[in-house]
Structures are given as C-alpha cells and as structure tokens.
Amino acid sequence: MSRHEMVCRCPFTLPSLRAKDLACSDTRARRTMGSWWGLGWDPDAQFLASRGYLVIEPEFRGSLGYGSEFVRRSFKQWGLAMQDDVTDATQWAVKEGLADPKRLVIAGASYGGYATMMGLVKEPDLYRAGINWVGVTDIDLIYDIGWSDADEDWLRLGMPRMVGDQKKDRAQLDATSPLKQAHRITKPVLMAYGTDDKRVPLPHGEKMRDALNRLGKAPVEWVTYRDEGHSWMLEATHIDFWKRVEAFLAKHAN
C-alpha cells in the first residue's frame, strides 16, 4: 500500500543462497510491467541476484495489466505520485527486512531511467547511487526533439493529458524534470545510451551528463553504444553494460 492508498504489486528477486551479500538492495523501476510478469523470468534481475543483490521491481501506477483506473491514476503524475510509489516500495522492502537501508541503489531503463534520476532528486538520503539507461531526463525534450519516434497525435493529444501540457503545466514540468533539477542530485550515477535511440534520443543523456558535470556535485559514469537503439540488441553491448553495472554496484553499494 503506497502513501496514496494505492495498492501496488512489488515482485522481488532474492539472491541465491550462495550469494556474497544478502543485505544489499537494488531497486529498479520500469514503465510497462503488469501481465509481463507472467513470463516469470527477468534476465536483468537474475544477473543482479546472481551477484548477491536483492532486486525489487515495483509496479507503480500506470503499469499495464491492472485495469484502466490504475492507468488513469498515473496521468500527470510523472515524478509525483508515480515516484512516491517507487519510494514507498523501497521503504517497504527495508521495513520487511529485505533490504539494507544503507545500501540502496535505484536503477531503471526508459521511464525507469527517468524514475532513477527523479529518485536521486527527491530522495537524496535514501539511495546510495543510481543507474539510468536510455532514460528520459526532461519531459520538454519529448516534445521538442523533432526526430524522435513520438508521433504528432501523441504529442498533440496524448502527452498533454497523460504527462503534462507544456504551457498549462509549466511549473509542474519544471519541478519534475531531472535536467532542470540537476542541482539537487548529489549521488553517483551510471548513465548509458544508444546512439541510434529514436524513443529517447541521445540528447536526453548528453544534456543530463553535461549538467551534472558542470555542477560537480554527483560523479557521473557515462557510456554510449554505437548502433544501439532503445533496447540493447548486441551481445557485446549486454556484456559490456552489465560488467559496468557490476563494477558500479561493487563500488557504491558495498
């Protein structure tokens, strides 16, 4: 149960009995979940669990598979109630004794990358670090980058109603933009983007990286992958990325 009296399912993957550390926690957030979990297998979570990390994957409001009302309650809640759902799930894991409150890391891809950055903005004392791959860093960029795969109908009709109107919701979009709130991020972050991503084009990552480096408050590890889009497709990319994640967690969550 979140603080907004919304019941959110929170699958989690426990490390194996042979894992090196049962107390360390990695908290992920991704946008489309719901009935996908019927497949019962998440290679990312299994990789992290094999390295000794508990993985929780909260199905915050807007996740698919729980009915239209669950989706509607996510409207215009990027960085707000949707983010609170992730925070509440993390705190639930701590309360239940599943996670070590001193060693939490938030991570995710796409919307989950956005939630990672907003988690570092809103909860600087909760997370030790963040891992963002192919994540949105500024809602305005979704509107303004002309060569993304966002079609005209979505930008004109869907985005203003479901995410936020650039004019009517100006103050909210600024307050829930990791890029515009970069000065509030103080924890290390690993950021990875594909150079050919049309869903979340590379400027999302580059502008966020440059802002954090300019401010000098949060160490940034940065990597781009040539010929990759919004999902990693090449075996070499998977291997390199998850090696980087493993090293990043060993450095910042231990």
Short mmCIF file of C-alpha atoms in Angstrom, two decimals:
data_model
loop_
_atom_site.label_atom_id
_atom_site.label_comp_id
_atom_site.label_asym_id
_atom_site.label_seq_id
_atom_site.Cartn_x
_atom_site.Cartn_y
_atom_site.Cartn_z
CA MET A 1 0.00 0.00 0.00
CA SER A 2 1.51 3.33 -1.06
CA ARG A 3 1.05 6.61 0.83
CA HIS A 4 -1.75 7.45 -1.64
CA GLU A 5 -3.74 4.34 -0.63
CA MET A 6 -2.87 2.71 -3.92
CA VAL A 7 -2.12 -1.00 -3.80
CA CYS A 8 0.91 -1.67 -6.00
CA ARG A 9 2.29 -5.12 -6.66
CA CYS A 10 6.03 -5.40 -6.00
CA PRO A 11 7.72 -8.54 -7.33
CA PHE A 12 11.20 -9.13 -5.98
CA THR A 13 14.07 -11.46 -6.76
CA LEU A 14 16.11 -12.82 -3.88
CA PRO A 15 19.80 -13.55 -4.24
CA SER A 16 20.85 -17.18 -4.22
CA LEU A 17 21.97 -18.85 -1.00
CA ARG A 18 25.50 -18.76 -2.34
CA ALA A 19 25.34 -15.02 -2.94
CA LYS A 20 28.06 -12.93 -1.37
CA ASP A 21 25.73 -10.44 0.29
CA LEU A 22 22.07 -10.91 1.17
CA ALA A 23 21.61 -7.43 2.62
CA CYS A 24 22.39 -5.24 -0.36
CA SER A 25 19.43 -3.96 -2.34
CA ASP A 26 19.00 -2.75 -5.91
CA THR A 27 15.66 -1.08 -6.65
CA ARG A 28 14.54 -0.85 -10.25
CA ALA A 29 11.68 0.99 -11.92
CA ARG A 30 10.28 0.47 -15.39
CA ARG A 31 7.20 1.78 -17.12
CA THR A 32 5.50 -1.26 -18.67
CA MET A 33 5.09 -4.23 -16.37
CA GLY A 34 1.80 -5.78 -15.30
CA SER A 35 0.98 -9.07 -17.02
CA TRP A 36 4.52 -9.22 -18.43
CA TRP A 37 5.45 -10.86 -15.15
CA GLY A 38 3.51 -13.91 -16.17
CA LEU A 39 6.61 -14.90 -18.11
CA GLY A 40 8.33 -15.40 -14.79
CA TRP A 41 11.86 -14.61 -15.96
CA ASP A 42 13.80 -11.36 -15.97
CA PRO A 43 17.43 -11.82 -17.06
CA ASP A 44 18.46 -8.44 -15.62
CA ALA A 45 17.10 -9.28 -12.18
CA GLN A 46 18.60 -12.76 -12.34
CA PHE A 47 22.01 -11.33 -13.19
CA LEU A 48 21.89 -8.94 -10.24
CA ALA A 49 20.63 -11.65 -7.89
CA SER A 50 23.47 -13.91 -9.00
CA ARG A 51 25.85 -11.17 -7.84
CA GLY A 52 24.26 -11.04 -4.41
CA TYR A 53 21.70 -8.26 -4.76
CA LEU A 54 18.05 -8.24 -3.86
CA VAL A 55 16.03 -6.76 -6.75
CA ILE A 56 12.61 -5.22 -6.23
CA GLU A 57 10.60 -4.10 -9.26
CA PRO A 58 7.58 -2.09 -8.09
CA GLU A 59 4.62 -1.98 -10.44
CA PHE A 60 3.74 1.65 -9.79
CA ARG A 61 0.54 3.28 -11.04
CA GLY A 62 0.44 3.30 -14.84
CA SER A 63 1.88 -0.20 -15.11
CA LEU A 64 -0.10 -2.32 -17.53
CA GLY A 65 -2.28 -5.26 -16.58
CA TYR A 66 -4.22 -3.80 -13.64
CA GLY A 67 -7.13 -2.09 -15.34
CA SER A 68 -7.90 1.35 -16.72
CA GLU A 69 -8.26 3.08 -13.34
CA PHE A 70 -4.73 2.04 -12.37
CA VAL A 71 -3.52 3.68 -15.58
CA ARG A 72 -5.65 6.81 -15.17
CA ARG A 73 -4.24 7.44 -11.72
CA SER A 74 -0.84 7.87 -13.36
CA PHE A 75 -1.99 10.80 -15.52
CA LYS A 76 0.23 13.84 -14.95
CA GLN A 77 2.00 12.01 -12.13
CA TRP A 78 5.49 11.66 -13.58
CA GLY A 79 7.85 12.50 -10.74
CA LEU A 80 4.93 12.86 -8.31
CA ALA A 81 2.64 10.01 -7.14
CA MET A 82 4.29 7.58 -9.56
CA GLN A 83 7.63 8.37 -7.95
CA ASP A 84 6.13 8.06 -4.49
CA ASP A 85 5.03 4.53 -5.37
CA VAL A 86 8.65 3.60 -6.09
CA THR A 87 9.87 5.25 -2.89
CA ASP A 88 7.17 3.54 -0.82
CA ALA A 89 8.05 0.15 -2.30
CA THR A 90 11.71 0.72 -1.43
CA GLN A 91 10.82 1.65 2.13
CA TRP A 92 8.55 -1.40 2.33
CA ALA A 93 11.49 -3.63 1.43
CA VAL A 94 13.54 -2.04 4.19
CA LYS A 95 10.72 -2.37 6.73
CA GLU A 96 10.28 -6.04 5.87
CA GLY A 97 13.96 -6.67 6.47
CA LEU A 98 14.64 -7.50 2.84
CA ALA A 99 16.92 -4.56 2.09
CA ASP A 100 19.73 -2.78 3.90
CA PRO A 101 18.69 0.90 4.18
CA LYS A 102 22.32 1.99 3.97
CA ARG A 103 22.98 0.28 0.63
CA LEU A 104 20.07 1.06 -1.67
CA VAL A 105 20.58 1.76 -5.36
CA ILE A 106 17.82 2.82 -7.75
CA ALA A 107 18.03 1.77 -11.39
CA GLY A 108 15.91 1.52 -14.49
CA ALA A 109 15.53 1.95 -18.23
CA SER A 110 13.38 4.33 -20.29
CA TYR A 111 10.71 5.66 -17.89
CA GLY A 112 12.65 3.74 -15.24
CA GLY A 113 15.70 5.81 -16.11
CA TYR A 114 13.59 8.91 -15.54
CA ALA A 115 12.40 7.47 -12.20
CA THR A 116 16.02 6.76 -11.30
CA MET A 117 17.04 10.37 -11.85
CA MET A 118 13.95 11.69 -10.06
CA GLY A 119 14.65 9.30 -7.18
CA LEU A 120 18.08 10.88 -6.80
CA VAL A 121 16.45 14.34 -6.97
CA LYS A 122 13.66 13.71 -4.45
CA GLU A 123 15.25 11.17 -2.10
CA PRO A 124 18.93 12.13 -1.73
CA ASP A 125 19.19 10.38 1.64
CA LEU A 126 17.51 7.15 0.55
CA TYR A 127 19.69 5.97 -2.33
CA ARG A 128 23.45 5.50 -2.46
CA ALA A 129 23.59 5.76 -6.25
CA GLY A 130 21.59 5.43 -9.46
CA ILE A 131 21.81 3.56 -12.75
CA ASN A 132 19.95 5.08 -15.69
CA TRP A 133 19.97 3.53 -19.12
CA VAL A 134 18.11 5.10 -22.06
CA GLY A 135 16.15 7.21 -19.59
CA VAL A 136 14.06 10.33 -20.17
CA THR A 137 15.70 13.28 -18.40
CA ASP A 138 13.40 16.14 -19.38
CA ILE A 139 9.75 15.96 -20.45
CA ASP A 140 10.20 19.03 -22.66
CA LEU A 141 12.69 17.09 -24.76
CA ILE A 142 9.99 14.55 -25.61
CA TYR A 143 8.03 17.40 -27.14
CA ASP A 144 10.90 19.29 -28.69
CA ILE A 145 13.21 16.73 -30.31
CA GLY A 146 11.77 16.51 -33.82
CA TRP A 147 13.47 13.29 -34.88
CA SER A 148 12.19 11.02 -32.10
CA ASP A 149 9.59 8.35 -32.85
CA ALA A 150 6.88 10.26 -30.94
CA ASP A 151 4.11 10.80 -33.50
CA GLU A 152 2.16 14.04 -33.90
CA ASP A 153 -1.08 12.67 -32.43
CA TRP A 154 0.68 11.52 -29.26
CA LEU A 155 2.42 14.88 -28.82
CA ARG A 156 -0.77 16.84 -29.52
CA LEU A 157 -3.37 14.71 -27.73
CA GLY A 158 -1.73 12.10 -25.51
CA MET A 159 1.18 13.87 -23.86
CA PRO A 160 -0.73 16.96 -22.66
CA ARG A 161 -3.38 14.81 -20.99
CA MET A 162 -1.30 11.91 -19.69
CA VAL A 163 2.07 13.51 -18.92
CA GLY A 164 1.71 17.28 -18.90
CA ASP A 165 0.93 20.30 -21.07
CA GLN A 166 3.97 22.42 -21.89
CA LYS A 167 2.09 25.66 -21.23
CA LYS A 168 -0.65 24.85 -18.72
CA ASP A 169 1.57 22.60 -16.58
CA ARG A 170 4.78 24.61 -16.95
CA ALA A 171 5.65 24.82 -13.25
CA GLN A 172 5.00 21.08 -12.73
CA LEU A 173 7.10 20.03 -15.73
CA ASP A 174 9.99 22.15 -14.48
CA ALA A 175 9.70 20.70 -10.97
CA THR A 176 9.64 17.12 -12.28
CA SER A 177 12.47 17.49 -14.79
CA PRO A 178 15.69 15.77 -13.66
CA LEU A 179 17.58 18.03 -16.05
CA LYS A 180 16.14 21.21 -14.56
CA GLN A 181 16.57 19.81 -11.04
CA ALA A 182 20.13 18.58 -11.64
CA HIS A 183 21.46 20.80 -8.85
CA ARG A 184 19.65 18.56 -6.35
CA ILE A 185 21.47 15.38 -7.42
CA THR A 186 24.45 14.57 -5.24
CA LYS A 187 24.87 10.78 -5.57
CA PRO A 188 26.91 8.87 -8.19
CA VAL A 189 25.11 7.84 -11.35
CA LEU A 190 25.90 5.46 -14.20
CA MET A 191 24.26 6.57 -17.46
CA ALA A 192 24.13 4.54 -20.70
CA TYR A 193 22.50 5.44 -24.02
CA GLY A 194 22.28 4.09 -27.56
CA THR A 195 23.42 6.45 -30.30
CA ASP A 196 20.55 5.37 -32.57
CA ASP A 197 17.75 5.60 -29.99
CA LYS A 198 14.63 7.15 -31.53
CA ARG A 199 12.41 6.67 -28.47
CA VAL A 200 14.66 8.53 -26.02
CA PRO A 201 17.22 10.24 -28.25
CA LEU A 202 20.79 10.73 -27.10
CA PRO A 203 20.40 14.43 -26.11
CA HIS A 204 18.43 13.27 -23.05
CA GLY A 205 21.59 11.68 -21.74
CA GLU A 206 24.09 14.21 -23.04
CA LYS A 207 22.30 17.21 -21.54
CA MET A 208 21.92 15.44 -18.20
CA ARG A 209 25.57 14.39 -18.19
CA ASP A 210 26.76 17.88 -19.05
CA ALA A 211 24.57 19.48 -16.37
CA LEU A 212 25.83 17.12 -13.66
CA ASN A 213 29.45 17.54 -14.71
CA ARG A 214 29.09 21.31 -14.79
CA LEU A 215 27.61 21.34 -11.27
CA GLY A 216 30.26 18.94 -9.98
CA LYS A 217 28.14 17.51 -7.15
CA ALA A 218 27.49 13.99 -8.48
CA PRO A 219 30.11 11.70 -10.05
CA VAL A 220 28.97 10.51 -13.48
CA GLU A 221 29.98 7.35 -15.29
CA TRP A 222 28.97 7.67 -18.93
CA VAL A 223 28.85 5.24 -21.84
CA THR A 224 27.24 5.26 -25.27
CA TYR A 225 26.75 2.29 -27.58
CA ARG A 226 27.02 2.69 -31.32
CA ASP A 227 24.32 1.06 -33.46
CA GLU A 228 22.08 0.55 -30.42
CA GLY A 229 18.58 1.93 -30.05
CA HIS A 230 16.16 1.96 -27.14
CA SER A 231 16.90 -1.66 -26.17
CA TRP A 232 20.27 -3.37 -26.18
CA MET A 233 20.34 -5.83 -29.06
CA LEU A 234 24.01 -6.72 -29.49
CA GLU A 235 25.61 -9.36 -27.29
CA ALA A 236 28.74 -7.22 -26.90
CA THR A 237 26.61 -4.37 -25.56
CA HIS A 238 24.88 -6.57 -22.99
CA ILE A 239 28.22 -7.92 -21.78
CA ASP A 240 29.89 -4.52 -21.55
CA PHE A 241 26.92 -2.81 -19.90
CA TRP A 242 26.33 -5.39 -17.21
CA LYS A 243 30.05 -5.56 -16.44
CA ARG A 244 29.88 -1.82 -15.86
CA VAL A 245 26.80 -2.23 -13.66
CA GLU A 246 28.54 -4.93 -11.63
CA ALA A 247 31.61 -2.73 -11.10
CA PHE A 248 29.47 0.32 -10.28
CA LEU A 249 27.48 -1.58 -7.63
CA ALA A 250 30.63 -3.06 -6.13
CA LYS A 251 31.99 0.47 -5.76
CA HIS A 252 28.89 2.26 -4.49
CA ALA A 253 26.66 -0.35 -2.80
CA ASN A 254 29.25 -2.19 -0.70
#
